[in-house]
C-alpha positions as a LaTeX table, in Angstrom:
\begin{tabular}{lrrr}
\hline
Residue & $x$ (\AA) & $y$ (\AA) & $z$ (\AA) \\
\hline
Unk1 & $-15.99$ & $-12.70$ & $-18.19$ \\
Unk2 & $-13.87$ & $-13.38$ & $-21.48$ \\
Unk3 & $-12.62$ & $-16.43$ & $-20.45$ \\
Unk4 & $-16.31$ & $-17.63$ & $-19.32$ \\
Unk5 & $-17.29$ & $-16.28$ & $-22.72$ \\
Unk6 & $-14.22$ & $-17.91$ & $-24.34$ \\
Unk7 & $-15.12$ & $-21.30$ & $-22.98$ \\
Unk8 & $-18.92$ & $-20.95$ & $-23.98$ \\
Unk9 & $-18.19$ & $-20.40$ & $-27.42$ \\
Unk10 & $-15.37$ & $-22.59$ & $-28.07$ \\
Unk11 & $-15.48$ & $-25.44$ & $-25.69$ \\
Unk12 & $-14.91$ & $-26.61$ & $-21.85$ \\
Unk13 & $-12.94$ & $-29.78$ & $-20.77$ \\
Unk14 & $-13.97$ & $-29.18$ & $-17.14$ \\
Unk15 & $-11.59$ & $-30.54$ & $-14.38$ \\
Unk16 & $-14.39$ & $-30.15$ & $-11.35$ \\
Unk17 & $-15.23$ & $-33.60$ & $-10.20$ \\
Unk18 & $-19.38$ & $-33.90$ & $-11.07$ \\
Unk19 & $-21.77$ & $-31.51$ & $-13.58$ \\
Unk20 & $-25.57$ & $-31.72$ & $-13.60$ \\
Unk21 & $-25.82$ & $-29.46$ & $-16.33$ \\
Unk22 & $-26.13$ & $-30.14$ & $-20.28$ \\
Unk23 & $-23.35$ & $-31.43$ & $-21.13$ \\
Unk24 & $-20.66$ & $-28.38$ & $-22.29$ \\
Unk25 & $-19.11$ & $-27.71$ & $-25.26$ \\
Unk26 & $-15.88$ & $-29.43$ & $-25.83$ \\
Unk27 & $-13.86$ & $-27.10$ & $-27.94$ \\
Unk28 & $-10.60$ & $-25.13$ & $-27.32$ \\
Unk29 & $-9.90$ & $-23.80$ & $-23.78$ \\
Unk30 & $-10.33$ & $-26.17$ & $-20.90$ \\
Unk31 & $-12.44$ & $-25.04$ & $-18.05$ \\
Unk32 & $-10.62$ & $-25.06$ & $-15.02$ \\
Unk33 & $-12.43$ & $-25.10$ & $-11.89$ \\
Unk34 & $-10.97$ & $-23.37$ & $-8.59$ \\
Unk35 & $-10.57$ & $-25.84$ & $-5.80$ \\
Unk36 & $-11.39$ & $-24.92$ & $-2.11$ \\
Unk37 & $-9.44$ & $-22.03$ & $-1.04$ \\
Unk38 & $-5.95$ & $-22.42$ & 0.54 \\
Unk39 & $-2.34$ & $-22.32$ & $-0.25$ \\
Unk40 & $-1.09$ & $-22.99$ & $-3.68$ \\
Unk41 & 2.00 & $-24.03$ & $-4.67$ \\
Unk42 & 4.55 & $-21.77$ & $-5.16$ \\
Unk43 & 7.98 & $-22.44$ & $-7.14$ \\
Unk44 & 11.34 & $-20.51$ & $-8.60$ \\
Unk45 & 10.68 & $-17.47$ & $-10.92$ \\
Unk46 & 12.09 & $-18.90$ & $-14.51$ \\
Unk47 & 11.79 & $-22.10$ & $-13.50$ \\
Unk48 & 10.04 & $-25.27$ & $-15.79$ \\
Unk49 & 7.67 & $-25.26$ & $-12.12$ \\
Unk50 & 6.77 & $-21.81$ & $-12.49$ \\
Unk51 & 5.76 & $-21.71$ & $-16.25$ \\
Unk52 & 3.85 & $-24.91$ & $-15.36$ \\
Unk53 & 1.85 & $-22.54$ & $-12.78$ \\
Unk54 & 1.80 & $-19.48$ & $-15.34$ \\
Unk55 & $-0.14$ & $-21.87$ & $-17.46$ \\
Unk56 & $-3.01$ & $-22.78$ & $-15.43$ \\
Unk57 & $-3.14$ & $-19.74$ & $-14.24$ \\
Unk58 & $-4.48$ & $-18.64$ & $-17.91$ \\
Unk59 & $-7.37$ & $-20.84$ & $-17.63$ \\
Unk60 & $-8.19$ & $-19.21$ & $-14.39$ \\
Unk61 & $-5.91$ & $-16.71$ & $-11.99$ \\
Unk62 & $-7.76$ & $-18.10$ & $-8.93$ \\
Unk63 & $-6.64$ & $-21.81$ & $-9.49$ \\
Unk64 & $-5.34$ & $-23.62$ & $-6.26$ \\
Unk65 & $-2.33$ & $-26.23$ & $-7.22$ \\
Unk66 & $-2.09$ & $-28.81$ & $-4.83$ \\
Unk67 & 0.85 & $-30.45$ & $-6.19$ \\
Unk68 & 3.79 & $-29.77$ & $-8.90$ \\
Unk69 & 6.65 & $-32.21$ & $-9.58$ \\
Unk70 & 8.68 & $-33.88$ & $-12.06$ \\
Unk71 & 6.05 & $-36.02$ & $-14.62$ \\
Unk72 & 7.13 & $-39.22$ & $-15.67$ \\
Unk73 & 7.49 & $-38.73$ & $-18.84$ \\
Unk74 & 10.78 & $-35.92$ & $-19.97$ \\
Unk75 & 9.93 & $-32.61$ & $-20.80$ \\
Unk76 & 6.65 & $-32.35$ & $-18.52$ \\
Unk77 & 5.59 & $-30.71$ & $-15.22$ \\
Unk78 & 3.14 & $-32.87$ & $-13.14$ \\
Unk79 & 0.38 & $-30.68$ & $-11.37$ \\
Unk80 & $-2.75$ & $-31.80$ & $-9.23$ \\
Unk81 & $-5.94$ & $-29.50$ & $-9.60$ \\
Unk82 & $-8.83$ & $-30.01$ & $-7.72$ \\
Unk83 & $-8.21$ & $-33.87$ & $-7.88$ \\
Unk84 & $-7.22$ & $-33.81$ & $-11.14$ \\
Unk85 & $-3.80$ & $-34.18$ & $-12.74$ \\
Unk86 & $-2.61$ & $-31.78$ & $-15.19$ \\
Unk87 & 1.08 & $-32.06$ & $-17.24$ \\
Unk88 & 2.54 & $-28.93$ & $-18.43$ \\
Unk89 & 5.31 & $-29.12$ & $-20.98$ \\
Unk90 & 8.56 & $-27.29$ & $-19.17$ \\
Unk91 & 8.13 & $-24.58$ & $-21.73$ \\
Unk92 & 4.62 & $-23.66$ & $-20.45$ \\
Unk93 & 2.88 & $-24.25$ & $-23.14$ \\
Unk94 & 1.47 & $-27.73$ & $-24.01$ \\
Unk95 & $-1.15$ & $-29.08$ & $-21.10$ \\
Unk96 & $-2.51$ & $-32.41$ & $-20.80$ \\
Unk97 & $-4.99$ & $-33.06$ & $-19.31$ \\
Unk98 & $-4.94$ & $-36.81$ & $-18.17$ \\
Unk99 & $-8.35$ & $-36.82$ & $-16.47$ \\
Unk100 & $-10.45$ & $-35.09$ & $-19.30$ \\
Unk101 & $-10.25$ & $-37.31$ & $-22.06$ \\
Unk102 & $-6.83$ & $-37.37$ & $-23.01$ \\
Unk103 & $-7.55$ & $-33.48$ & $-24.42$ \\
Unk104 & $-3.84$ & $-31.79$ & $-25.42$ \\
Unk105 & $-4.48$ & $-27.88$ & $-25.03$ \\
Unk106 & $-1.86$ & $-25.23$ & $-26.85$ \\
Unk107 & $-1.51$ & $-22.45$ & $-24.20$ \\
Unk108 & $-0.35$ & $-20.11$ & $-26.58$ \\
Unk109 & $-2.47$ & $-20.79$ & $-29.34$ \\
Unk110 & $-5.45$ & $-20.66$ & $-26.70$ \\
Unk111 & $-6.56$ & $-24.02$ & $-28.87$ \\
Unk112 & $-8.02$ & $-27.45$ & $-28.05$ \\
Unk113 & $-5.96$ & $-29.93$ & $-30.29$ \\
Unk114 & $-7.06$ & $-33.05$ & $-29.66$ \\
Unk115 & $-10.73$ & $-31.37$ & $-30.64$ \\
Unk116 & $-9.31$ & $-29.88$ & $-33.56$ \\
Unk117 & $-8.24$ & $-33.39$ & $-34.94$ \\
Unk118 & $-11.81$ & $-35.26$ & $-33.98$ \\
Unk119 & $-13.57$ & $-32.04$ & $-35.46$ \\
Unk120 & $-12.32$ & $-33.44$ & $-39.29$ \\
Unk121 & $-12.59$ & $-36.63$ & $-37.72$ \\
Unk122 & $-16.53$ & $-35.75$ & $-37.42$ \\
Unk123 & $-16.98$ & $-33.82$ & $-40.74$ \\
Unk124 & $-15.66$ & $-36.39$ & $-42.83$ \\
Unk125 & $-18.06$ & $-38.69$ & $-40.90$ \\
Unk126 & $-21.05$ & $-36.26$ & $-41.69$ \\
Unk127 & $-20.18$ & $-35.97$ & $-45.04$ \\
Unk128 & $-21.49$ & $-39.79$ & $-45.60$ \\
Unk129 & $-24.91$ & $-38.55$ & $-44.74$ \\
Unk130 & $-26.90$ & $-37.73$ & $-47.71$ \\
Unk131 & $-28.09$ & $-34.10$ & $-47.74$ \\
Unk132 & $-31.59$ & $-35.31$ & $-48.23$ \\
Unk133 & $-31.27$ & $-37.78$ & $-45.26$ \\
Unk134 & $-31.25$ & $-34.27$ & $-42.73$ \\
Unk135 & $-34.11$ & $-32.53$ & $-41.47$ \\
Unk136 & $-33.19$ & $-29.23$ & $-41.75$ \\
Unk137 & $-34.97$ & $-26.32$ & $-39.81$ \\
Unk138 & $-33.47$ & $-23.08$ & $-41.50$ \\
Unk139 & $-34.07$ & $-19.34$ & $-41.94$ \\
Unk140 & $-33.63$ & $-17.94$ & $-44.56$ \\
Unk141 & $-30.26$ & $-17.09$ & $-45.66$ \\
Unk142 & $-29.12$ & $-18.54$ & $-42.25$ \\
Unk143 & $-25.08$ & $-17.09$ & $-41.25$ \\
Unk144 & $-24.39$ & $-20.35$ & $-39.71$ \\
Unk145 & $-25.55$ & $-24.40$ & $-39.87$ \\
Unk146 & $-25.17$ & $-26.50$ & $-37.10$ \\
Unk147 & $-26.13$ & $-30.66$ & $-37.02$ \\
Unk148 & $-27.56$ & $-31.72$ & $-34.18$ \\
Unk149 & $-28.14$ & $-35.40$ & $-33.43$ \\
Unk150 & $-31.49$ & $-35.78$ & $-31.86$ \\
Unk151 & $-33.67$ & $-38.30$ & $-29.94$ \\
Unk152 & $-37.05$ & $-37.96$ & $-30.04$ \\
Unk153 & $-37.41$ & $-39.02$ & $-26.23$ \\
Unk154 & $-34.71$ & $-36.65$ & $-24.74$ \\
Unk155 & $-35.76$ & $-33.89$ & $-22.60$ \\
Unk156 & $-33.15$ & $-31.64$ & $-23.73$ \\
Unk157 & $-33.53$ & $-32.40$ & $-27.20$ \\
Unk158 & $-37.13$ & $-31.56$ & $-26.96$ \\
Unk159 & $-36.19$ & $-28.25$ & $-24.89$ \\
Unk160 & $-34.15$ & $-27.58$ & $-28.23$ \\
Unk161 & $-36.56$ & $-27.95$ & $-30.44$ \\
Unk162 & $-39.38$ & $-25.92$ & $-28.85$ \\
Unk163 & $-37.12$ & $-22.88$ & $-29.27$ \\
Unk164 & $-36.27$ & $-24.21$ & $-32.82$ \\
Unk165 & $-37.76$ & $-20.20$ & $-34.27$ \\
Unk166 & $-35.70$ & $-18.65$ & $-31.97$ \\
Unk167 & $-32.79$ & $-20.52$ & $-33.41$ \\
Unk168 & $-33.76$ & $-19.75$ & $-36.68$ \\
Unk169 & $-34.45$ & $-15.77$ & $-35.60$ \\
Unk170 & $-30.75$ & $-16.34$ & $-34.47$ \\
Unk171 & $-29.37$ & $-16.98$ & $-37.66$ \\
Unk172 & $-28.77$ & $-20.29$ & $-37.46$ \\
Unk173 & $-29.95$ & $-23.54$ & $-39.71$ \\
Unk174 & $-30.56$ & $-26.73$ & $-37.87$ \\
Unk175 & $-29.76$ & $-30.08$ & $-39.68$ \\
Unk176 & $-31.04$ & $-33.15$ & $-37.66$ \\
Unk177 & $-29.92$ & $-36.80$ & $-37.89$ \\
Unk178 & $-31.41$ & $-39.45$ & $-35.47$ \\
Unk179 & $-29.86$ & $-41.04$ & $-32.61$ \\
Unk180 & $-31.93$ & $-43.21$ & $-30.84$ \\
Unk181 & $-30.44$ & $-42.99$ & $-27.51$ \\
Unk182 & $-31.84$ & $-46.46$ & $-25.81$ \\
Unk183 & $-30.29$ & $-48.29$ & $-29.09$ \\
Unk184 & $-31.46$ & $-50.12$ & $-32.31$ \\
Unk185 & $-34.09$ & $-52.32$ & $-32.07$ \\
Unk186 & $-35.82$ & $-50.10$ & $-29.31$ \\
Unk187 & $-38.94$ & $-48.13$ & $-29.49$ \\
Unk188 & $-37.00$ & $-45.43$ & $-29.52$ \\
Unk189 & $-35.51$ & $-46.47$ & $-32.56$ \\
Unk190 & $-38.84$ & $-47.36$ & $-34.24$ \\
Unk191 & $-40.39$ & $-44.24$ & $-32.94$ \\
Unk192 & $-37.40$ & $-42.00$ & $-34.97$ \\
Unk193 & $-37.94$ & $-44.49$ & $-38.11$ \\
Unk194 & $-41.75$ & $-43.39$ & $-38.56$ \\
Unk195 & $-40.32$ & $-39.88$ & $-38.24$ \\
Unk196 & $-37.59$ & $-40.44$ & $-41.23$ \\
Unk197 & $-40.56$ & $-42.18$ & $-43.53$ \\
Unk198 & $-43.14$ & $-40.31$ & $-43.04$ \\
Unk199 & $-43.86$ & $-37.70$ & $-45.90$ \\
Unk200 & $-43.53$ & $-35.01$ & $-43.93$ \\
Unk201 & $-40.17$ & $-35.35$ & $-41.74$ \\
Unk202 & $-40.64$ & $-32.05$ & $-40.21$ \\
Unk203 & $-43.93$ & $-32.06$ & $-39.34$ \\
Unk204 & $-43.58$ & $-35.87$ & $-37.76$ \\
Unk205 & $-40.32$ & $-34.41$ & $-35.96$ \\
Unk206 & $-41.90$ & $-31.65$ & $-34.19$ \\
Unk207 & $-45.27$ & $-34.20$ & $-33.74$ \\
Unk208 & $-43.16$ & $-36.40$ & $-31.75$ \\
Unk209 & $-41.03$ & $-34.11$ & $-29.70$ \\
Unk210 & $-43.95$ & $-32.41$ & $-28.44$ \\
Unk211 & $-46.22$ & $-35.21$ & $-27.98$ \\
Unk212 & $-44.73$ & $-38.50$ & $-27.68$ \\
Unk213 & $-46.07$ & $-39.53$ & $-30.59$ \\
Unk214 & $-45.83$ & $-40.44$ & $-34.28$ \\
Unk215 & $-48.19$ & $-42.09$ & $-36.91$ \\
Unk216 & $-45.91$ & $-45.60$ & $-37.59$ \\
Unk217 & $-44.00$ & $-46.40$ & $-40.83$ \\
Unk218 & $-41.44$ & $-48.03$ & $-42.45$ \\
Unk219 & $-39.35$ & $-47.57$ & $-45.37$ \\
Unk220 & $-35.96$ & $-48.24$ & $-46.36$ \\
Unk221 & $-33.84$ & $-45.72$ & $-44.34$ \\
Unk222 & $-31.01$ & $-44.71$ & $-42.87$ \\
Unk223 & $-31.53$ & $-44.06$ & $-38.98$ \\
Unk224 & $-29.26$ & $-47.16$ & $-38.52$ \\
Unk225 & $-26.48$ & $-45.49$ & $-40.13$ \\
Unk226 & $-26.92$ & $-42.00$ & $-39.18$ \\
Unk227 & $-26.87$ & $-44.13$ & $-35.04$ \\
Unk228 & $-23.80$ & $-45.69$ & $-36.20$ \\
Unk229 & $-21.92$ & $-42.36$ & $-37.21$ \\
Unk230 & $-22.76$ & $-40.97$ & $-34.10$ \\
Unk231 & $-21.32$ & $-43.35$ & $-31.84$ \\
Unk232 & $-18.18$ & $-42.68$ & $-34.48$ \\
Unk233 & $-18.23$ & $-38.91$ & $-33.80$ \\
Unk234 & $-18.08$ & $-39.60$ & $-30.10$ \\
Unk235 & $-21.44$ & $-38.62$ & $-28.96$ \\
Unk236 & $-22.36$ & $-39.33$ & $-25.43$ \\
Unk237 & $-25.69$ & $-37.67$ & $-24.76$ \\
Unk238 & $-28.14$ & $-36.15$ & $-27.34$ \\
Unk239 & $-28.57$ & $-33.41$ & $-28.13$ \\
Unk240 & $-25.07$ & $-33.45$ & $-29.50$ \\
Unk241 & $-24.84$ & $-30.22$ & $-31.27$ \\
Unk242 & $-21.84$ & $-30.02$ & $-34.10$ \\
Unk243 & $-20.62$ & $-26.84$ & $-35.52$ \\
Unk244 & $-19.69$ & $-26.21$ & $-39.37$ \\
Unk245 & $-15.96$ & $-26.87$ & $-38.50$ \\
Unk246 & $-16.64$ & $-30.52$ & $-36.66$ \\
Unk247 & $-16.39$ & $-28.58$ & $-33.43$ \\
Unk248 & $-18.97$ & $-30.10$ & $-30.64$ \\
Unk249 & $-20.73$ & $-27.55$ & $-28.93$ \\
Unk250 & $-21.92$ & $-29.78$ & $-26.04$ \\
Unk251 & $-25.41$ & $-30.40$ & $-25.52$ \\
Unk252 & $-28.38$ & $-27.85$ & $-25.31$ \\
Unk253 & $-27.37$ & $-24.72$ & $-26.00$ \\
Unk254 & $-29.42$ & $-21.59$ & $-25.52$ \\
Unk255 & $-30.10$ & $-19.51$ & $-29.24$ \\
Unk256 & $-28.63$ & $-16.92$ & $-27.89$ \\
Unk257 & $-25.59$ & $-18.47$ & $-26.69$ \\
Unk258 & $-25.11$ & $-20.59$ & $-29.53$ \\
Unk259 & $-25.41$ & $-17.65$ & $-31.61$ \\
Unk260 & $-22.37$ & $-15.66$ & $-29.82$ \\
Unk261 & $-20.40$ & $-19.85$ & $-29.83$ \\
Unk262 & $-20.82$ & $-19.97$ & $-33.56$ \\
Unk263 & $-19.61$ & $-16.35$ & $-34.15$ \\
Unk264 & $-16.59$ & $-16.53$ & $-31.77$ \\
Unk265 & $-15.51$ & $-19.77$ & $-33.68$ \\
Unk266 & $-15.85$ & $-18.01$ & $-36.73$ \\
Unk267 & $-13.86$ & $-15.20$ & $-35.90$ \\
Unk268 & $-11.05$ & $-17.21$ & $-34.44$ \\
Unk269 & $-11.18$ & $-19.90$ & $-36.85$ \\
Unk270 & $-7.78$ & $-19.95$ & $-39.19$ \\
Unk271 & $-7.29$ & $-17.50$ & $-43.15$ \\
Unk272 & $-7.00$ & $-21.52$ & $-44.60$ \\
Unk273 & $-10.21$ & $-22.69$ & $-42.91$ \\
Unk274 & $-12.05$ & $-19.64$ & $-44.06$ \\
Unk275 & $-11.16$ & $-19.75$ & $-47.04$ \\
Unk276 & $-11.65$ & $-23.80$ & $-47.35$ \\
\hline
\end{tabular}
């Protein structure tokens, strides 16, 4: 349960070969999904192999190996999990996970570090966004802020929204920017303009999540940039939900669950970063 936990609240590379679910959070510990039972691998005690093994088997002690061998680059062990190849530095504690992104995970650290460089990556991005160019959904006092790039045509997105009080009741602020999924120029993209112009950006949100509709305007905005830096940021399905530390939480996350991500972060995140 700790590691499930662990993964929900600070991300999941996942090595299993499809997902129909919401796309998962993409933080520090790799989810590593047990292949079809059988024998493992087995190698040396002290051995560069068996360190390689010891690794993996932190991300889950019921992990089949299929494979384990010399990678081709020094200082690596190549594995082969459920289809997917793994490299293990000999030491046991640097994996790479070829098939996932290019993501580099410290062992040790029990950190994601390719996601910790794209999460400044993502702030400094965000910080280019005016504040006044968010729609913000917040409680009062709110213990954490999340952005979330929307569409006004996704069925998860709209899923999000309708709970958008129990966020709130959770703690949590939600700051909006548009991403017209089906691209500039589309009515998708006109839809989420009329939304940023219209005097009331909340009220023309929520109109068009829940009914398809919006009254049309124009104005001079900035729905074209706000796209733009989410293609940037790496975003790959709306919602895309980003936490206060550039971390990407996936895609729809329950309140609940989102409330226990954003506290786990918090608690694990670094004295520096706190005190940033």
């Amino acid at each position: 349960m700790k590691r499930i936990l662990l993964v929900a609240a600070l991300g999941a590379i996942s090595l299993s070969a499809c997902a129909e679910s919401p796309a998962p959070a993409s933080g520090a510990a790799p989810a590593v999904v047990a292949a079809p039972s059988g024998p493992s691998v087995t190698a040396e005690p002290g051995s560069a192999e068996a360190r390689a093994l010891e690794a993996i088997a932190t991300l889950n002690p019921n992990i089949k190996v299929d494979h384990i061998g010399e990678a081709p680059m020094p200082g690596f062990r190549e594995l082969i999990v459920g289809g997917q190849v793994v490299y293990v530095s000999d030491d046991g504690r640097y994996m790479f996970l070829a098939g996932a992104g290019g993501a580099l995970y410290d062992a040790h650290a029990e950190k994601n570090l390719s996601e910790a460089a794209l999460g400044r990556m993502r702030n400094e991005l965000l910080a280019t966004i005016p504040e006044g160019e968010r729609i913000v959904f917040a409680p009062e006092n709110p213990d954490h802020t999340v952005t979330v790039f929307t569409d006004v045509e996704c069925g998860y997105c709209r899923k999000m929204h309708s709970e958008i009080e129990q966020y709130n009741a959770q703690g949590i602020a939600v700051e909006y920017l548009a991403f017209p999924r089906m691209g500039m120029g589309s009515e998708d993209f006109t839809k989420m303009i009329s939304v940023w112009c219209a005097d009331d950006r909340k009220a023309a949100l929520t109109q068009a999540k829940t009914t398809g509709k919006v009254t049309p305007k124009d104005c001079k905005n900035t729905v074209a940039m706000q796209y733009s830096i989410g293609q940037r940021a790496g975003l790959t399905g709306t919602p895309m939900i980003i936490a206060e530390d550039g971390t990407q939480l996936g895609g729809y996350v329950p309140p609940a669950a989102l409330r226990e991500a954003l506290d786990k972060l918090a608690a694990n995140r670094e004295p520096a970063e706190v005190g940033a």
